[in-house]
PDB file of C-alpha atoms in Angstrom:
ATOM      1  CA  LEU A 205     -27.249  -1.501 -27.282  1.00 86.00           C
ATOM      2  CA  LEU A 206     -23.716  -2.484 -28.284  1.00 86.00           C
ATOM      3  CA  PHE A 207     -22.475  -1.711 -24.773  1.00 89.00           C
ATOM      4  CA  GLU A 208     -25.187  -3.920 -23.217  1.00 90.00           C
ATOM      5  CA  LEU A 209     -24.427  -6.787 -25.603  1.00 89.00           C
ATOM      6  CA  THR A 210     -20.670  -6.539 -24.974  1.00 90.00           C
ATOM      7  CA  ASN A 211     -21.312  -6.367 -21.250  1.00 89.00           C
ATOM      8  CA  LYS A 212     -23.442  -9.525 -21.406  1.00 88.00           C
ATOM      9  CA  GLU A 213     -21.288 -11.527 -23.824  1.00 88.00           C
ATOM     10  CA  VAL A 214     -17.793 -10.491 -22.691  1.00 90.00           C
ATOM     11  CA  TRP A 215     -17.210  -8.359 -19.593  1.00 91.00           C
ATOM     12  CA  ASN A 216     -19.674  -9.824 -17.084  1.00 91.00           C
ATOM     13  CA  LYS A 217     -19.272 -13.304 -18.480  1.00 89.00           C
ATOM     14  CA  ALA A 218     -15.519 -13.205 -17.810  1.00 88.00           C
ATOM     15  CA  VAL A 219     -16.089 -12.165 -14.200  1.00 89.00           C
ATOM     16  CA  GLU A 220     -19.060 -14.423 -13.418  1.00 91.00           C
ATOM     17  CA  ASP A 221     -17.955 -17.596 -15.239  1.00 92.00           C
ATOM     18  CA  THR A 222     -15.484 -18.826 -12.616  1.00 93.00           C
ATOM     19  CA  ILE A 223     -15.213 -22.324 -14.106  1.00 95.00           C
ATOM     20  CA  GLY A 224     -14.524 -20.883 -17.567  1.00 94.00           C
ATOM     21  CA  LEU A 225     -11.946 -18.533 -16.053  1.00 95.00           C
ATOM     22  CA  LYS A 226     -10.189 -21.396 -14.242  1.00 96.00           C
ATOM     23  CA  ASN A 227     -10.178 -23.514 -17.408  1.00 96.00           C
ATOM     24  CA  PHE A 228      -8.830 -20.591 -19.450  1.00 97.00           C
ATOM     25  CA  PHE A 229      -6.113 -20.001 -16.836  1.00 97.00           C
ATOM     26  CA  ASN A 230      -5.113 -23.685 -16.781  1.00 97.00           C
ATOM     27  CA  GLU A 231      -4.954 -23.818 -20.601  1.00 97.00           C
ATOM     28  CA  ASN A 232      -2.798 -20.676 -20.716  1.00 97.00           C
ATOM     29  CA  ARG A 233      -0.854 -21.114 -17.487  1.00 96.00           C
ATOM     30  CA  ASP A 234       2.511 -20.736 -19.225  1.00 96.00           C
ATOM     31  CA  ASN A 235       1.655 -17.067 -19.889  1.00 96.00           C
ATOM     32  CA  TYR A 236       1.568 -16.176 -16.169  1.00 97.00           C
ATOM     33  CA  ASN A 237       4.977 -16.475 -14.539  1.00 96.00           C
ATOM     34  CA  TRP A 238       6.964 -14.736 -11.847  1.00 96.00           C
ATOM     35  CA  LYS A 239      10.480 -13.666 -12.767  1.00 95.00           C
ATOM     36  CA  GLU A 240      13.202 -13.834 -10.129  1.00 96.00           C
ATOM     37  CA  ARG A 241      11.945 -11.871  -7.103  1.00 96.00           C
ATOM     38  CA  VAL A 242      13.305 -10.533  -3.869  1.00 96.00           C
ATOM     39  CA  SER A 243      11.462 -10.601  -0.563  1.00 96.00           C
ATOM     40  CA  TYR A 244      12.599  -7.729   1.632  1.00 96.00           C
ATOM     41  CA  THR A 245      11.525  -5.773   4.676  1.00 96.00           C
ATOM     42  CA  THR A 246      11.879  -2.010   4.842  1.00 96.00           C
ATOM     43  CA  TYR A 247      12.370  -0.682   8.362  1.00 96.00           C
ATOM     44  CA  THR A 248      12.192   2.978   9.245  1.00 95.00           C
ATOM     45  CA  ALA A 249      13.995   3.836  12.475  1.00 94.00           C
ATOM     46  CA  LYS A 250      13.250   7.095  14.285  1.00 94.00           C
ATOM     47  CA  ASP A 251      16.961   7.987  14.668  1.00 93.00           C
ATOM     48  CA  THR A 252      20.490   6.696  14.037  1.00 93.00           C
ATOM     49  CA  LYS A 253      20.822   5.192  17.538  1.00 93.00           C
ATOM     50  CA  THR A 254      17.711   3.057  17.003  1.00 93.00           C
ATOM     51  CA  ALA A 255      18.913   2.183  13.498  1.00 94.00           C
ATOM     52  CA  SER A 256      22.221   0.842  14.830  1.00 94.00           C
ATOM     53  CA  LYS A 257      20.382  -1.341  17.391  1.00 93.00           C
ATOM     54  CA  LEU A 258      18.051  -2.539  14.655  1.00 94.00           C
ATOM     55  CA  LYS A 259      20.959  -3.349  12.357  1.00 94.00           C
ATOM     56  CA  LYS A 260      22.659  -5.326  15.140  1.00 94.00           C
ATOM     57  CA  PHE A 261      19.514  -7.375  15.782  1.00 94.00           C
ATOM     58  CA  LEU A 262      18.942  -7.946  12.069  1.00 94.00           C
ATOM     59  CA  SER A 263      22.488  -9.225  11.573  1.00 92.00           C
ATOM     60  CA  LYS A 264      21.815 -11.716  14.399  1.00 92.00           C
ATOM     61  CA  GLY A 265      18.735 -12.972  12.521  1.00 90.00           C
ATOM     62  CA  LYS A 266      16.117 -11.773  15.009  1.00 91.00           C
ATOM     63  CA  SER A 267      12.476 -12.030  13.925  1.00 91.00           C
ATOM     64  CA  ASN A 268      10.307  -9.068  12.999  1.00 91.00           C
ATOM     65  CA  GLU A 269       8.101  -9.708  16.053  1.00 91.00           C
ATOM     66  CA  PHE A 270      11.145  -9.621  18.331  1.00 93.00           C
ATOM     67  CA  LEU A 271      12.330  -6.350  16.771  1.00 93.00           C
ATOM     68  CA  MET A 272       8.938  -4.685  17.163  1.00 92.00           C
ATOM     69  CA  ASP A 273       8.605  -5.812  20.793  1.00 91.00           C
ATOM     70  CA  LYS A 274      12.174  -4.914  21.753  1.00 90.00           C
ATOM     71  CA  LEU A 275      12.519  -1.545  20.011  1.00 91.00           C
ATOM     72  CA  ASN A 276       8.965  -0.218  20.397  1.00 91.00           C
ATOM     73  CA  LYS A 277       8.614  -0.682  24.161  1.00 86.00           C
ATOM     74  CA  LYS A 278       7.992   2.906  25.275  1.00 83.00           C
ATOM     75  CA  GLU A 279       7.128   4.547  21.974  1.00 86.00           C
ATOM     76  CA  GLU A 280       7.123   3.663  18.291  1.00 89.00           C
ATOM     77  CA  MET A 281      10.783   3.757  17.313  1.00 90.00           C
ATOM     78  CA  ILE A 282      10.578   1.568  14.188  1.00 94.00           C
ATOM     79  CA  THR A 283       8.032   0.621  11.553  1.00 94.00           C
ATOM     80  CA  SER A 284       8.284  -2.157   9.011  1.00 95.00           C
ATOM     81  CA  LYS A 285       6.830  -3.126   5.658  1.00 96.00           C
ATOM     82  CA  ASP A 286       7.271  -6.485   3.881  1.00 96.00           C
ATOM     83  CA  THR A 287       7.516  -6.459   0.087  1.00 96.00           C
ATOM     84  CA  LYS A 288       8.114  -8.901  -2.770  1.00 96.00           C
ATOM     85  CA  GLU A 289       9.153  -7.481  -6.130  1.00 96.00           C
ATOM     86  CA  GLU A 290      10.493  -8.767  -9.416  1.00 95.00           C
ATOM     87  CA  LYS A 291      13.888  -7.909 -10.791  1.00 91.00           C
ATOM     88  CA  GLY A 292      13.455  -4.905 -13.081  1.00 90.00           C
ATOM     89  CA  ALA A 293      10.395  -3.587 -11.204  1.00 89.00           C
ATOM     90  CA  ASN A 294      12.134  -0.309 -10.308  1.00 92.00           C
ATOM     91  CA  ASP A 295      15.583   1.206  -9.702  1.00 93.00           C
ATOM     92  CA  PHE A 296      15.384   0.696  -5.934  1.00 92.00           C
ATOM     93  CA  VAL A 297      14.898  -3.072  -6.314  1.00 93.00           C
ATOM     94  CA  ASP A 298      17.539  -3.346  -9.023  1.00 92.00           C
ATOM     95  CA  ASN A 299      20.098  -1.515  -6.856  1.00 93.00           C
ATOM     96  CA  LEU A 300      19.546  -3.755  -3.818  1.00 92.00           C
ATOM     97  CA  ASP A 301      22.233  -6.278  -2.901  1.00 93.00           C
ATOM     98  CA  TRP A 302      20.364  -9.450  -3.926  1.00 94.00           C
ATOM     99  CA  THR A 303      21.967 -11.543  -1.188  1.00 94.00           C
ATOM    100  CA  GLN A 304      19.885 -13.092   1.563  1.00 94.00           C
ATOM    101  CA  GLY A 305      20.565 -11.266   4.836  1.00 94.00           C
ATOM    102  CA  SER A 306      22.033  -8.141   3.234  1.00 94.00           C
ATOM    103  CA  ILE A 307      21.161  -4.791   4.799  1.00 94.00           C
ATOM    104  CA  SER A 308      21.198  -1.423   3.036  1.00 94.00           C
ATOM    105  CA  GLU A 309      20.925   1.851   4.878  1.00 94.00           C
ATOM    106  CA  GLU A 310      19.649   5.255   3.797  1.00 94.00           C
ATOM    107  CA  LYS A 311      19.400   8.389   5.934  1.00 94.00           C
ATOM    108  CA  ASN A 312      16.328  10.561   5.486  1.00 92.00           C
ATOM    109  CA  LEU A 313      16.247  14.364   5.739  1.00 94.00           C
ATOM    110  CA  ASP A 314      14.117  14.240   8.912  1.00 93.00           C
ATOM    111  CA  GLY A 315      16.831  12.303  10.802  1.00 92.00           C
ATOM    112  CA  SER A 316      15.134   8.922  10.450  1.00 94.00           C
ATOM    113  CA  VAL A 317      16.950   5.992   8.886  1.00 95.00           C
ATOM    114  CA  LYS A 318      15.585   3.513   6.366  1.00 96.00           C
ATOM    115  CA  LEU A 319      17.045   0.005   6.505  1.00 96.00           C
ATOM    116  CA  THR A 320      16.242  -2.601   3.874  1.00 96.00           C
ATOM    117  CA  TYR A 321      16.765  -6.220   4.891  1.00 96.00           C
ATOM    118  CA  VAL A 322      16.731  -8.916   2.187  1.00 96.00           C
ATOM    119  CA  ASN A 323      14.756 -11.890   3.546  1.00 95.00           C
ATOM    120  CA  GLU A 324      15.159 -14.233   0.584  1.00 95.00           C
ATOM    121  CA  ILE A 325      15.586 -14.496  -3.160  1.00 96.00           C
ATOM    122  CA  LEU A 326      12.605 -16.200  -4.789  1.00 96.00           C
ATOM    123  CA  THR A 327      13.221 -18.276  -7.902  1.00 96.00           C
ATOM    124  CA  PRO A 328      11.039 -17.884 -11.004  1.00 96.00           C
ATOM    125  CA  ARG A 329       7.808 -19.910 -10.912  1.00 96.00           C
ATOM    126  CA  LYS A 330       4.321 -20.058 -12.349  1.00 96.00           C
ATOM    127  CA  LYS A 331       1.752 -17.715 -10.781  1.00 96.00           C
ATOM    128  CA  GLU A 332      -1.361 -19.003  -9.095  1.00 96.00           C
ATOM    129  CA  LEU A 333      -4.746 -17.702 -10.294  1.00 96.00           C
ATOM    130  CA  LYS A 334      -5.254 -15.631  -7.139  1.00 96.00           C
ATOM    131  CA  GLU A 335      -1.900 -13.877  -7.754  1.00 95.00           C
ATOM    132  CA  THR A 336      -2.757 -12.768 -11.284  1.00 96.00           C
ATOM    133  CA  ARG A 337      -6.559 -12.789 -11.404  1.00 95.00           C
ATOM    134  CA  GLY A 338      -6.904  -9.307 -12.953  1.00 95.00           C
ATOM    135  CA  TYR A 339      -4.614 -10.108 -15.881  1.00 96.00           C
ATOM    136  CA  VAL A 340      -6.319 -13.462 -16.451  1.00 96.00           C
ATOM    137  CA  ILE A 341      -9.774 -11.832 -16.477  1.00 96.00           C
ATOM    138  CA  SER A 342      -8.551  -9.269 -19.012  1.00 96.00           C
ATOM    139  CA  ASP A 343      -7.089 -11.994 -21.257  1.00 97.00           C
ATOM    140  CA  PHE A 344     -10.255 -14.097 -20.832  1.00 96.00           C
ATOM    141  CA  GLN A 345     -12.369 -11.096 -21.916  1.00 96.00           C
ATOM    142  CA  ASP A 346     -10.212 -10.709 -25.041  1.00 96.00           C
ATOM    143  CA  PHE A 347     -10.651 -14.430 -25.737  1.00 96.00           C
ATOM    144  CA  LEU A 348     -14.434 -14.258 -25.258  1.00 95.00           C
ATOM    145  CA  GLU A 349     -14.683 -11.173 -27.475  1.00 95.00           C
ATOM    146  CA  ALA A 350     -12.704 -12.876 -30.259  1.00 95.00           C
ATOM    147  CA  GLN A 351     -14.969 -15.943 -30.017  1.00 95.00           C
ATOM    148  CA  TRP A 352     -18.087 -13.771 -30.066  1.00 94.00           C
ATOM    149  CA  ILE A 353     -16.913 -11.829 -33.149  1.00 93.00           C
ATOM    150  CA  GLN A 354     -16.048 -15.103 -34.879  1.00 94.00           C
ATOM    151  CA  LYS A 355     -19.566 -16.449 -34.189  1.00 94.00           C
ATOM    152  CA  LEU A 356     -21.152 -13.244 -35.453  1.00 92.00           C
ATOM    153  CA  SER A 357     -19.008 -13.276 -38.607  1.00 92.00           C
ATOM    154  CA  ALA A 358     -20.027 -16.864 -39.347  1.00 93.00           C
ATOM    155  CA  LYS A 359     -23.723 -16.142 -38.759  1.00 93.00           C
ATOM    156  CA  PHE A 360     -23.818 -12.767 -40.527  1.00 91.00           C
ATOM    157  CA  PRO A 361     -21.315 -12.676 -43.415  1.00 89.00           C
ATOM    158  CA  ILE A 362     -20.284  -9.227 -44.621  1.00 87.00           C
ATOM    159  CA  LYS A 363     -21.573  -8.305 -48.075  1.00 88.00           C
ATOM    160  CA  VAL A 364     -20.429  -5.158 -49.850  1.00 88.00           C
ATOM    161  CA  ASP A 365     -22.777  -3.494 -52.324  1.00 89.00           C
ATOM    162  CA  ASN A 366     -20.217  -2.133 -54.801  1.00 88.00           C
ATOM    163  CA  GLN A 367     -22.666   0.340 -56.326  1.00 88.00           C
ATOM    164  CA  VAL A 368     -23.319   1.948 -52.921  1.00 88.00           C
ATOM    165  CA  PHE A 369     -19.624   1.756 -52.034  1.00 86.00           C
ATOM    166  CA  LYS A 370     -18.636   3.603 -55.234  1.00 86.00           C
ATOM    167  CA  SER A 371     -21.255   6.266 -54.573  1.00 88.00           C
ATOM    168  CA  LEU A 372     -19.568   7.021 -51.235  1.00 87.00           C
ATOM    169  CA  ILE A 373     -16.274   7.826 -52.937  1.00 80.00           C
ATOM    170  CA  LYS A 374     -17.776  10.676 -55.003  1.00 68.00           C
TER     171      LYS A 374
END
């Protein structure tokens, strides 16, 4: 019964009440911010020869599409993955050279080479609702639960029967 009531009054309400969620987000927008972030692309080259070609093209500022077309003509020689992460997210990010255009290289045991290219440094800014929806829903649920408990406390004040309370201590 308690689960069903909580589901109705808090959990589902937070997910289904999109207007309430947007209003809650706008009222508490200062709580949802990005720290300084780095946008980088991680390339994995099949071998050192491909990695050196890739590094040369990256230093010339060639686009990701160009790199994929040029280096993956006959077979897949490189793969790429774009990522944005905040400072302090993990040791890898913290150890990157946070300079736009910097390239770090790491050789893998299988002979492949991982290159990390820093695309840009992103300044701190406020998050949009779509970027932090899960956290906002969680905070909105906490808010709704606190409101619900406050309403219940006002409607049904707690009364302690001291005689019964003392009998419990024995």
